Coordinates of C-alpha atoms and ligand atoms in Angstrom, one line a residue:
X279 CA 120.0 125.5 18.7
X280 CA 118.6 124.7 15.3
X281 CA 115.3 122.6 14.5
X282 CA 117.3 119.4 14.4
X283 CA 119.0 119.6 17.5
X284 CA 115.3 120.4 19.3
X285 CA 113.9 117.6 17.6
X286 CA 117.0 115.3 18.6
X287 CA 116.9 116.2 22.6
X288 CA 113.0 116.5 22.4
X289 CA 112.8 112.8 21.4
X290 CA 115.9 111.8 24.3
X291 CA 113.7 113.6 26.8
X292 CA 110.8 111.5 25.6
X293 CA 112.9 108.3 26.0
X294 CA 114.1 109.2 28.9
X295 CA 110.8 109.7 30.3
X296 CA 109.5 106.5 28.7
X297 CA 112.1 104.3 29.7
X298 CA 111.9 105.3 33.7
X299 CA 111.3 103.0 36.5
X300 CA 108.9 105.6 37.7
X301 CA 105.3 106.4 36.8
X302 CA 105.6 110.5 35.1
X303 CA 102.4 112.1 34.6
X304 CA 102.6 115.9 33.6
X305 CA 99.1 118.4 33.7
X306 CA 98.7 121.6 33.1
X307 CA 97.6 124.4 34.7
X308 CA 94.0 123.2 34.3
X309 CA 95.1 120.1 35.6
X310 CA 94.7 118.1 32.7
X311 CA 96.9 115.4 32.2
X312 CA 99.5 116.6 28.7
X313 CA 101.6 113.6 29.3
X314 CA 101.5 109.8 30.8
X315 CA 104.6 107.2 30.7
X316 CA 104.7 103.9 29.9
X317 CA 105.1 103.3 33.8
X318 CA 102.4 105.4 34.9
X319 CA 100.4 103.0 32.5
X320 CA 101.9 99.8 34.3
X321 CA 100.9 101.7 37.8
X322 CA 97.2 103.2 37.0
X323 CA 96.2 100.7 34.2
X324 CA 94.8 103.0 32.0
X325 CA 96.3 103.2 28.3
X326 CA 97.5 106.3 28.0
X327 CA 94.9 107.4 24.9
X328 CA 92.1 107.0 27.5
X329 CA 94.1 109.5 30.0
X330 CA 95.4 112.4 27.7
X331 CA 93.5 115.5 28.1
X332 CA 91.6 113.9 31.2
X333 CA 91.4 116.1 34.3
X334 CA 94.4 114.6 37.1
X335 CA 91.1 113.2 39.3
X336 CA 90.9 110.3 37.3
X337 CA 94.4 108.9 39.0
X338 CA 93.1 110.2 42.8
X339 CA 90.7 108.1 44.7
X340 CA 87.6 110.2 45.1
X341 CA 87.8 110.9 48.3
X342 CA 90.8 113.2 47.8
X343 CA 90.5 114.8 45.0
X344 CA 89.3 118.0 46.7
X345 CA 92.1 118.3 49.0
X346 CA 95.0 117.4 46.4
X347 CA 93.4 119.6 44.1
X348 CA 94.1 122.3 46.6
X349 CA 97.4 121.1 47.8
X350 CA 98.6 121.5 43.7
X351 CA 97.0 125.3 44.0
X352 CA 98.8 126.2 47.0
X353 CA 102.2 124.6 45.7
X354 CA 101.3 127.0 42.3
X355 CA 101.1 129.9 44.6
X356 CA 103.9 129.0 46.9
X357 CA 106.2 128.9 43.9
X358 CA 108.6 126.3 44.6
X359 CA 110.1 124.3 41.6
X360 CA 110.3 121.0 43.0
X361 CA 109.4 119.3 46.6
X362 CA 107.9 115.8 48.1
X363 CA 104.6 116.1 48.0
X364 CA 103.6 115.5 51.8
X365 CA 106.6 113.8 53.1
X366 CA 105.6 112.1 56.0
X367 CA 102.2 110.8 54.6
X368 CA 101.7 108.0 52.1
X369 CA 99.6 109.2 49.0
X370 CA 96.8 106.8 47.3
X371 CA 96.4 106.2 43.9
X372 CA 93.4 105.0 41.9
X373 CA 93.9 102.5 39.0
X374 CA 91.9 102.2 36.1
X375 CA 90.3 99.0 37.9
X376 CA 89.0 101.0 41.2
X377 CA 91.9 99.2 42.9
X378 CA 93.4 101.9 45.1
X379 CA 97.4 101.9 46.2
X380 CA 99.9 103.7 48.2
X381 CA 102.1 105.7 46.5
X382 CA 105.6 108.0 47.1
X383 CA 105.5 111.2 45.0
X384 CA 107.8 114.2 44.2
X385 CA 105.8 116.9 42.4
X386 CA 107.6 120.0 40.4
X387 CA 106.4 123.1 38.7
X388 CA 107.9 124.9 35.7
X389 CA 106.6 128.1 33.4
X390 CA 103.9 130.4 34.2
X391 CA 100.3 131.4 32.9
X392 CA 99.1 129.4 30.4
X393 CA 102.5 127.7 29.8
X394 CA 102.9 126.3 33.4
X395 CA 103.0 122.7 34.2
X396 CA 103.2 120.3 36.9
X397 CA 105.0 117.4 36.8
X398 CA 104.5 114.6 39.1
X399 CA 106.7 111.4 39.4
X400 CA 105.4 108.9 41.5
X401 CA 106.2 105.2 42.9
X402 CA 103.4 102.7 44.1
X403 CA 104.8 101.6 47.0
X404 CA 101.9 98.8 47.9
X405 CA 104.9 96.1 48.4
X406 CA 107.0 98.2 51.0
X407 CA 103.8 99.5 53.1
X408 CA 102.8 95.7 52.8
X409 CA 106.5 94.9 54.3
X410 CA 105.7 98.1 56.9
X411 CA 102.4 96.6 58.3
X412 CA 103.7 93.5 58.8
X413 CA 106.4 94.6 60.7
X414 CA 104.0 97.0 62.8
X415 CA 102.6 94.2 63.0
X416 CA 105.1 91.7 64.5
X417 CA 106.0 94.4 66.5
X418 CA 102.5 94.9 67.7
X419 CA 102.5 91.5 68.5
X420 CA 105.6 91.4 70.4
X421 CA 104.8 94.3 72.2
X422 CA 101.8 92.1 73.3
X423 CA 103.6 89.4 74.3
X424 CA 105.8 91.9 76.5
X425 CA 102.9 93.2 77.7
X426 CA 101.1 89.9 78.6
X427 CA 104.5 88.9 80.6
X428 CA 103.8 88.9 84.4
X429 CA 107.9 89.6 84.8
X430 CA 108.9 93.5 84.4
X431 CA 111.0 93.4 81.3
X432 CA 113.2 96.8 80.8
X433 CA 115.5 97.5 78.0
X434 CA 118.9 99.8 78.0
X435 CA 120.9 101.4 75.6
X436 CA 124.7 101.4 76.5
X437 CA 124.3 104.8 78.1
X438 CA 121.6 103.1 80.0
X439 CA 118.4 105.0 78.9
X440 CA 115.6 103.0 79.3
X441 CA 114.1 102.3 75.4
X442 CA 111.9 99.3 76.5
X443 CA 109.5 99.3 79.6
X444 CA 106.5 96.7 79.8
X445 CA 103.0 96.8 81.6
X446 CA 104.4 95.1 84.7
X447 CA 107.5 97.1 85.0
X448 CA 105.0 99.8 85.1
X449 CA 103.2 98.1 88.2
X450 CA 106.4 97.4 89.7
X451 CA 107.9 100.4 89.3
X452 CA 104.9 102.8 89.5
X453 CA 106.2 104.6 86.5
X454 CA 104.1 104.7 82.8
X455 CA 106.1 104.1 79.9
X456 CA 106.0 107.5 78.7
X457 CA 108.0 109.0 82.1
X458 CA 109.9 105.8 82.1
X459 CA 111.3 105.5 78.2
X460 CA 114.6 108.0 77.7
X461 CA 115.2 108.1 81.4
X462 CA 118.0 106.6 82.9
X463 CA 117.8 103.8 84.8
X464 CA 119.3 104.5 87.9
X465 CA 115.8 105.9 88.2
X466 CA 114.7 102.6 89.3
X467 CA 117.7 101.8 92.0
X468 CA 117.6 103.4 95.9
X469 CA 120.3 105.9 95.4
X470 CA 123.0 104.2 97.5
X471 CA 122.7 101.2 95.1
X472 CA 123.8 103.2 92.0
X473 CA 127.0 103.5 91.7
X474 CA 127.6 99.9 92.2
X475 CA 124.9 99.4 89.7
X476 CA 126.4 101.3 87.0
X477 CA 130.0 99.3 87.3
X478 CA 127.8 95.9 87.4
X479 CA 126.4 96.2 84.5
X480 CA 129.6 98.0 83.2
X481 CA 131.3 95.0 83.9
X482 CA 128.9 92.6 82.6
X483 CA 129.0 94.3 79.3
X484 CA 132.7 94.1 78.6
X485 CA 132.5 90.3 80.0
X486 CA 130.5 89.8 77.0
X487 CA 128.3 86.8 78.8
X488 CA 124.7 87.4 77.1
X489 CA 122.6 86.5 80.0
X490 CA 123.0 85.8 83.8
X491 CA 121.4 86.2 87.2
X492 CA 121.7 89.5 88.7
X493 CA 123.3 88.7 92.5
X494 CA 122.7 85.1 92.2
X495 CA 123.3 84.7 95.9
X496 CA 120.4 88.0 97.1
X497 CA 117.9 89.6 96.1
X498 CA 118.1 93.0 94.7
X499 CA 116.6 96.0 95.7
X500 CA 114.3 98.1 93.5
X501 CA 112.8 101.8 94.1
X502 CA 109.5 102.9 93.0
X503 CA 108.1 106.2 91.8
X504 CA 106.6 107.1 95.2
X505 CA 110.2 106.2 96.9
X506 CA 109.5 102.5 98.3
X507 CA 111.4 100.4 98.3
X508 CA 111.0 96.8 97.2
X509 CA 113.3 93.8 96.7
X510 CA 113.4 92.5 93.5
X511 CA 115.0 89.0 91.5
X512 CA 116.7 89.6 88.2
X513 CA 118.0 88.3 85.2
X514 CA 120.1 90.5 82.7
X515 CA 121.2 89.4 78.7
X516 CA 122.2 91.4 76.1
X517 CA 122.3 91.6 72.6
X518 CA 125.0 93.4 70.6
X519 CA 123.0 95.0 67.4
X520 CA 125.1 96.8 64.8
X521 CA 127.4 97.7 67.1
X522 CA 125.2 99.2 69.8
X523 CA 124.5 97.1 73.1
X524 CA 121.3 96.8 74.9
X525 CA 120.6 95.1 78.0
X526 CA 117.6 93.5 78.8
X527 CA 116.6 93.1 82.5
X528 CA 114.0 90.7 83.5
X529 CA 112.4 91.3 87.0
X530 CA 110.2 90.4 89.7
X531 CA 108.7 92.2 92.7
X532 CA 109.2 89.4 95.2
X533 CA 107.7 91.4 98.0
X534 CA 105.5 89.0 98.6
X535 CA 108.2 86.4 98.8
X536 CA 110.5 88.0 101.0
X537 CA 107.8 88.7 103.3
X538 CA 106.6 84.9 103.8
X539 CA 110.1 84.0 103.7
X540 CA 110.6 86.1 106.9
X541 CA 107.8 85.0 108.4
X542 CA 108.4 81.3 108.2
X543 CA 112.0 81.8 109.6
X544 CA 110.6 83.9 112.5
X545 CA 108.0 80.6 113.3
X546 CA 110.8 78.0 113.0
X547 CA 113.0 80.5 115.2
X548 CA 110.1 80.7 117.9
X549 CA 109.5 76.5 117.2
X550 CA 113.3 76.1 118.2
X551 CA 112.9 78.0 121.3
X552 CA 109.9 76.7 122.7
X553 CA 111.7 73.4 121.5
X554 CA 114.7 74.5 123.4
X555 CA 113.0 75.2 126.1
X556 CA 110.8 72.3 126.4
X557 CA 113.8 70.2 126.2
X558 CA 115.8 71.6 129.4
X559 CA 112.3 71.5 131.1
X560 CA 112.2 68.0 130.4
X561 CA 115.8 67.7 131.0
X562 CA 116.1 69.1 134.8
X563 CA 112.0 67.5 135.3
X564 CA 113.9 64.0 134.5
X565 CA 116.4 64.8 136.5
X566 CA 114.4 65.6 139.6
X567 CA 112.4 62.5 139.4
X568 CA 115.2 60.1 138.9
X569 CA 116.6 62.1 141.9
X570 CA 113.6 61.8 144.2
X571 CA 113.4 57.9 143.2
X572 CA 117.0 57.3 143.6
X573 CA 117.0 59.2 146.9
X574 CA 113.4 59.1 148.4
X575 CA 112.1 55.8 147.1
X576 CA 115.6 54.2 147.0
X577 CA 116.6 55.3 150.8
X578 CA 113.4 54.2 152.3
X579 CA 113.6 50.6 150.4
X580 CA 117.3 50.5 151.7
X581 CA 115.8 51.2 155.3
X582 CA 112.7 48.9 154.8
X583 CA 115.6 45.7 153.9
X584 CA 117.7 46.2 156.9
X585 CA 114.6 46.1 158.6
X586 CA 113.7 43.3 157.2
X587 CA 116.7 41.3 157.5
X588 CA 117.1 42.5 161.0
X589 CA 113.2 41.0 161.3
X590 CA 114.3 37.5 159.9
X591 CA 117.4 37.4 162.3
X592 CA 114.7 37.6 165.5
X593 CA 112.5 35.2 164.0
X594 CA 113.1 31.6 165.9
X595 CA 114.6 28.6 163.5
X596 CA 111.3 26.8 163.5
X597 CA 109.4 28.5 162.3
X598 CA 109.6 27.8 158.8
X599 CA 106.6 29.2 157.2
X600 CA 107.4 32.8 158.3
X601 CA 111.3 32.7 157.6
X602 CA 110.2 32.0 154.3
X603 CA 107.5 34.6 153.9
X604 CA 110.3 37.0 154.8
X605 CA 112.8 35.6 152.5
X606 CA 110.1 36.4 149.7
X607 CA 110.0 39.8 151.4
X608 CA 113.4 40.5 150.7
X609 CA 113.9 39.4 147.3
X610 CA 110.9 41.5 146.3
X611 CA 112.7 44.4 147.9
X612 CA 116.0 43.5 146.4
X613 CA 114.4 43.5 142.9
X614 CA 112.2 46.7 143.7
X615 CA 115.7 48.6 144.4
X616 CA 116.5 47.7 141.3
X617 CA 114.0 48.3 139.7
X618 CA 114.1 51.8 141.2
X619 CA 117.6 52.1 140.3
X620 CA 117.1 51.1 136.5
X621 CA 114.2 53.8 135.6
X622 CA 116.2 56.7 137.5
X623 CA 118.8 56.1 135.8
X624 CA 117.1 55.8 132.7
X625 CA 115.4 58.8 133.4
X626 CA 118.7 60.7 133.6
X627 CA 121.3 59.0 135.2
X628 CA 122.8 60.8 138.2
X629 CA 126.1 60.5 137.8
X630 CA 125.9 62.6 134.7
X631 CA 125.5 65.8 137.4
X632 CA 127.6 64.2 140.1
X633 CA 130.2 62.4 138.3
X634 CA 130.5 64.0 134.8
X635 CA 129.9 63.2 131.4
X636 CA 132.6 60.2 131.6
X637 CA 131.0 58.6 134.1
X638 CA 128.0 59.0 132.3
X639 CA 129.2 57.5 129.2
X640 CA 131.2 54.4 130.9
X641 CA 127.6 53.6 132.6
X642 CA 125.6 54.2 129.2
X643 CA 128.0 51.9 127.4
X644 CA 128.1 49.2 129.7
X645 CA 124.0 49.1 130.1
X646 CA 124.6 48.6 125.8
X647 CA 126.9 45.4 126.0
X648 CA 124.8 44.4 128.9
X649 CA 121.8 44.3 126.4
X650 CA 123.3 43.8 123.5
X651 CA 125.3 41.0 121.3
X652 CA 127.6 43.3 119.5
X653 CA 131.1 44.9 120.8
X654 CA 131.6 48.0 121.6
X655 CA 135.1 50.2 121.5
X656 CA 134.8 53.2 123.5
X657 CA 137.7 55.6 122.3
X658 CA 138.0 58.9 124.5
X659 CA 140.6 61.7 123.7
X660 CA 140.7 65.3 125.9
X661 CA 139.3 65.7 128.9
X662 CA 135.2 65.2 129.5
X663 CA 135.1 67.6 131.5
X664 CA 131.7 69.4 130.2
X665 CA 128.8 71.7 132.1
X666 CA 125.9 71.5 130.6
X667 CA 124.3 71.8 128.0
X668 CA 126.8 70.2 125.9
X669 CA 127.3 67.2 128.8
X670 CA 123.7 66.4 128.3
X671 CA 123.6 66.6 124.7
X672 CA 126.5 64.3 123.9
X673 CA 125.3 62.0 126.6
X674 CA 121.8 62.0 124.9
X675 CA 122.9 62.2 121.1
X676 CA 125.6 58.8 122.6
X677 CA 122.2 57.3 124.3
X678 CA 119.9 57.3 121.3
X679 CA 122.6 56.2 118.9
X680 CA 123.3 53.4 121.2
X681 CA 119.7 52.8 121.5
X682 CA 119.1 52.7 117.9
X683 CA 121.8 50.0 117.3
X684 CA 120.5 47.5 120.3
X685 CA 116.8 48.4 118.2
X686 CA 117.2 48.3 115.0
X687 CA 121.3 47.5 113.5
X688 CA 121.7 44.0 114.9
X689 CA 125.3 45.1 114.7
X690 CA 128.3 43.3 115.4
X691 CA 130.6 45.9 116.3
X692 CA 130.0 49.4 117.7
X693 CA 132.7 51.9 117.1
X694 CA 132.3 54.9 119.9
X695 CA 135.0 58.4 119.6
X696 CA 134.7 61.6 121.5
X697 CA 137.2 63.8 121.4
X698 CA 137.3 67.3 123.1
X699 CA 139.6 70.1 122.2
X700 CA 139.2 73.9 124.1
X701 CA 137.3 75.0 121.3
X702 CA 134.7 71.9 120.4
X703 CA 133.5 68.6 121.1
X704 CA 132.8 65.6 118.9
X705 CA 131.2 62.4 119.2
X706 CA 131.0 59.5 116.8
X707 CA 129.0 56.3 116.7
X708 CA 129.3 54.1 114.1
X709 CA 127.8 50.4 113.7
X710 CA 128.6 47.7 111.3
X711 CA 124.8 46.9 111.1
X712 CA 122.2 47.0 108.5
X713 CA 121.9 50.6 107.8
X714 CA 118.8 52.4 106.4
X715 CA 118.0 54.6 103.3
X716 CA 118.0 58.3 104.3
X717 CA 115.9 58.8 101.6
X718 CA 112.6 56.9 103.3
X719 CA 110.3 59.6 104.8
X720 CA 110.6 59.5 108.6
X721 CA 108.5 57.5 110.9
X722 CA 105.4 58.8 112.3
X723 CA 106.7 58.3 115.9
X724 CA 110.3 58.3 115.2
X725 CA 111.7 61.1 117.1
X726 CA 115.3 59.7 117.8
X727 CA 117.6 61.2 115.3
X728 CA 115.5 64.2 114.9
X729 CA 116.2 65.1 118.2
X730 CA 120.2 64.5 117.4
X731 CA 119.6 67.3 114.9
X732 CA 117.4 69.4 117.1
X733 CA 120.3 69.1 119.9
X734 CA 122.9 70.2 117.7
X735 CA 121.6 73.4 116.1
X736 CA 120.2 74.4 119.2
X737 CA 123.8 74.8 120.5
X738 CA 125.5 76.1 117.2
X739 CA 126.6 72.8 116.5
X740 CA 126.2 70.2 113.8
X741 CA 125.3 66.7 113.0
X742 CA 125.6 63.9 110.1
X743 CA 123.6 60.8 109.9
X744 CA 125.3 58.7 107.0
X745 CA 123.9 55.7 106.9
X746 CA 122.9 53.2 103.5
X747 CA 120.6 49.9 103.6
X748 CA 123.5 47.1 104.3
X749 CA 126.4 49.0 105.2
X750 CA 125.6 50.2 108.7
X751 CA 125.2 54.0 110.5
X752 CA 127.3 56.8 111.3
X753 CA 125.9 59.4 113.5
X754 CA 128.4 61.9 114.4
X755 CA 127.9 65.5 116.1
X756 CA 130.1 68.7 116.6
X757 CA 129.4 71.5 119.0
X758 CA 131.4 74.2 119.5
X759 CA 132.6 75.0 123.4
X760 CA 131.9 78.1 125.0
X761 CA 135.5 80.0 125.6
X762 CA 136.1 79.8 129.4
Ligands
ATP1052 N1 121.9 52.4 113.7 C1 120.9 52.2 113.0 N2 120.9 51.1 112.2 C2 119.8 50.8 111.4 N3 118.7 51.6 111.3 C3 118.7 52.7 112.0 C4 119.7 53.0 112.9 N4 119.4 54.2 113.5 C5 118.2 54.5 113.0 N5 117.8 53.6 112.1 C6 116.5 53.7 111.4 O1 116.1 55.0 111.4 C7 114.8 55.1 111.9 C8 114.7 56.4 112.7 O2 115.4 56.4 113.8 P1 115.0 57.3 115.1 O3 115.9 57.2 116.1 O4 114.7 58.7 114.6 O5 113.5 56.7 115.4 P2 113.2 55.4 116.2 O6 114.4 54.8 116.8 O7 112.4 54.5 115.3 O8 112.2 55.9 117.3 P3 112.6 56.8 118.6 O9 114.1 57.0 118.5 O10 111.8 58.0 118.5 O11 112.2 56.0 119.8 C9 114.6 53.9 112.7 O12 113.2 53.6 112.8 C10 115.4 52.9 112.0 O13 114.6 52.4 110.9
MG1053 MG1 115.7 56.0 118.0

């Protein structure tokens, strides 16, 4: 190569090495810096007259200048031409202002002895650890908000490896989030539950919904790291990024929940019994009083008034006064009969065990119009041919209906059904009076149509109550027959 073509490639190297985006600073083997771009000028600050021939410390924050210097020694002795220097870590940079900086650097080596030189190209990246920390940082603060949620929140890749596990999934679950992140998550289900886990999710992911409630209808059931398990509620999304899925489950431990849940259906279960209970005890103590009046009271009044009247017969025509006296007699007696009469039948009227449930209902009706203004149509299809219970509770759900419309409907007209197939009964009663609002709270001592309710669950029955101010009541109730 002759002088001119040295000189021509010398002075393209030197505007190669001017013109780059990177800073270039080149020492020697004393470590004094030879030559400085116009870049490394725009990075460190210094002119480059003021950094030719300096020692390399003047670029390197004091603090690490004893180490770099030793780094540069061992990369001498280790020989290699060209490597990052210290990939993983950032490097800092001192400018001619005191101002340190982050910088990216690549260092190389090239000739030997007194001829060998370092060169160093370097990038201040201050913007893109600036973009770094705030992203640490917004994930920081995410992670603290997932963290801070009372919910267990767990993330899965689509080959459901847990990548995100928060503090209360670790309570939950019993698991830190070092054992948890990377392991599958069937770690977390009883092992029966799995399988039909795995396709549930499966299918959730190819329906492509991006979130829902895991088993709407039931709660879940969750295992923990010492093998109890718990039930859980859940909600699962997921979130399609650059082409890989992730699921995100949010879950509670509802323990707690399900245990007071229990509870309070094992007390209203008892409450119904003792309910039950107290209601035939009532029933069959009704019963034997209206009995003992009916048969006690009413036969010894019966026998009392034929001895009366066969008293008044022996008594001579004159006198007056005492013919009269016994004529009082009697009609006290008449009215006491019927007086005895009226509360044993109220009580429970007998015919309802001795004639039936039709009888019962003919007698209960006609004690209505007796009372009341409005008319009543009595429709009856089947036979009423009940035992008890159900006789009793469709005479007593037919009473209070019947009772509430002489009290409260001032109805016009009174609309009675029962019809009886093999398999159920049913009874309707519906008024044309003013109706109520369902709505209204009940009535401290209204007991009436709660006991319609109470009658019909406790026989695996139902009953409806549709009623509306101004356009009168239905009551209607449905039991199912025992198969004979
Ligand atoms: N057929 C009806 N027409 C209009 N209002 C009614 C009718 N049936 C019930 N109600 C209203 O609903 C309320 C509750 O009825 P319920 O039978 O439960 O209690 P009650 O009749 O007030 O008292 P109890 O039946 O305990 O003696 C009544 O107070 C009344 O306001
Ligand atoms: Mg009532």
């Amino acid at each position: 190569m002759d002088n001119f073509d040295q000189q021509k490639l010398r002075l393209l190297a030197q505007s190669v090495v001017e013109s780059a985006m990177d800073a270039i600073v080149v020492v020697d083997a004393t470590q004094r810096i030879v030559l400085y771009n116009k870049a490394a000028e725009q990075v460190f600050l210094h002119p480059r007259a003021a950094v030719i021939g300096q020692a390399l410390d003047v670029l390197i924050p004091e603090r690490f200048r004893k180490a770099h210097g030793a780094h540069v020694a061992q990369f001498g002795r280790t020989g290699t031409t060209s490597r990052r220097m210290d990939g993983r870590m950032v490097l800092h940079g001192l400018r001619a202002n005191g101002e340190e900086f982050p910088v990216e650097a690549s260092i190389s080596h090239s000739g030997n002895g007194p001829e060998e030189l370092y060169t160093v190209i370097l990038r201040d990246v201050t913007e893109r650890v600036r973009a770094d920390d705030s992203l640490a940082r917004s994930e920081a603060r995410l992670r603290g908000i997932l963290d801070s949620a009372m919910d267990a929140i767990i993330t899965v890749d689509g080959a459901q490896h847990i990548v995100l596990f928060n503090t209360a999934a670790e309570a939950a679950f019993g698991y830190t989030q070092e054992e948890a992140l990377g392991a599958p998550l069937s770690m977390l289900l009883p092992y029966r539950f799995r399988a039909a886990h795995d396709q549930h999710v499966h299918r959730f992911g190819e329906a492509g919904v991006t979130t829902r409630r895991m088993g709407t209808f039931r709660v879940l059931t969750g295992l923990r790291h010492n093998g109890e398990e718990f039930p859980i509620e859940a909600s699962i999304s997921q979130i399609d990024e650059n082409g890989h899925k992730f699921f995100t489950v949010i879950l509670r431990d509802v323990t707690e929940r399900v245990r007071a849940d229990e509870a309070l259906r094992h007390s209203k279960e008892e409450l119904r019994e003792l309910a039950a209970l107290a209601q035939s005890v009532r029933e069959q103590e009704k019963s034997r009083i209206a009995r003992e009046l009916h048969d006690e009271l009413g036969q010894s009044l019966t026998a009392l008034k034929m001895d009366v009247i066969a008293l008044r017969s022996e008594v001579p025509a004159e006198r007056t006064a005492m013919t009269e006296r016994i004529a009082r007699i009697e009609a006290t007696l008449n009215q006491t009969v019927a007086a005895t009469r009226r509360i044993s039948a109220d009580l429970r009227p007998l015919m309802l065990d001795d004639l039936g449930l039709a009888a019962a209902v003919e007698w209960v009706v006609q004690e209505f119009t007796d009372r009341s203004e409005a008319a009543c149509k009595v429709t009856i299809e089947g036979a009423l041919d009940l035992e008890d219970p159900h006789a009793t509770a469709v005479f007593r759900v037919l009473q209070e209906s019947l009772t509430n419309i002489a009290k409260h409907a001032g109805a016009s007209a009174v609309d009675v059904c029962i019809a009886r197939s093999p398999e159920k009964v049913y009874l309707r009663v519906q008024d044309n009076g003013m109706g109520f609002s369902l709505e209204s709270p009940r009535k401290r001592n209204s007991h009436g149509l709660l006991g319609v309710r109470e009658r019909a669950y406790l026989l695996g029955g139902e009953s409806r109550i549709v009623s509306a101010p101004g356009e009168g009541t239905v009551v209607e109730l449905w039991l199912p027959l025992p198969v004979a």
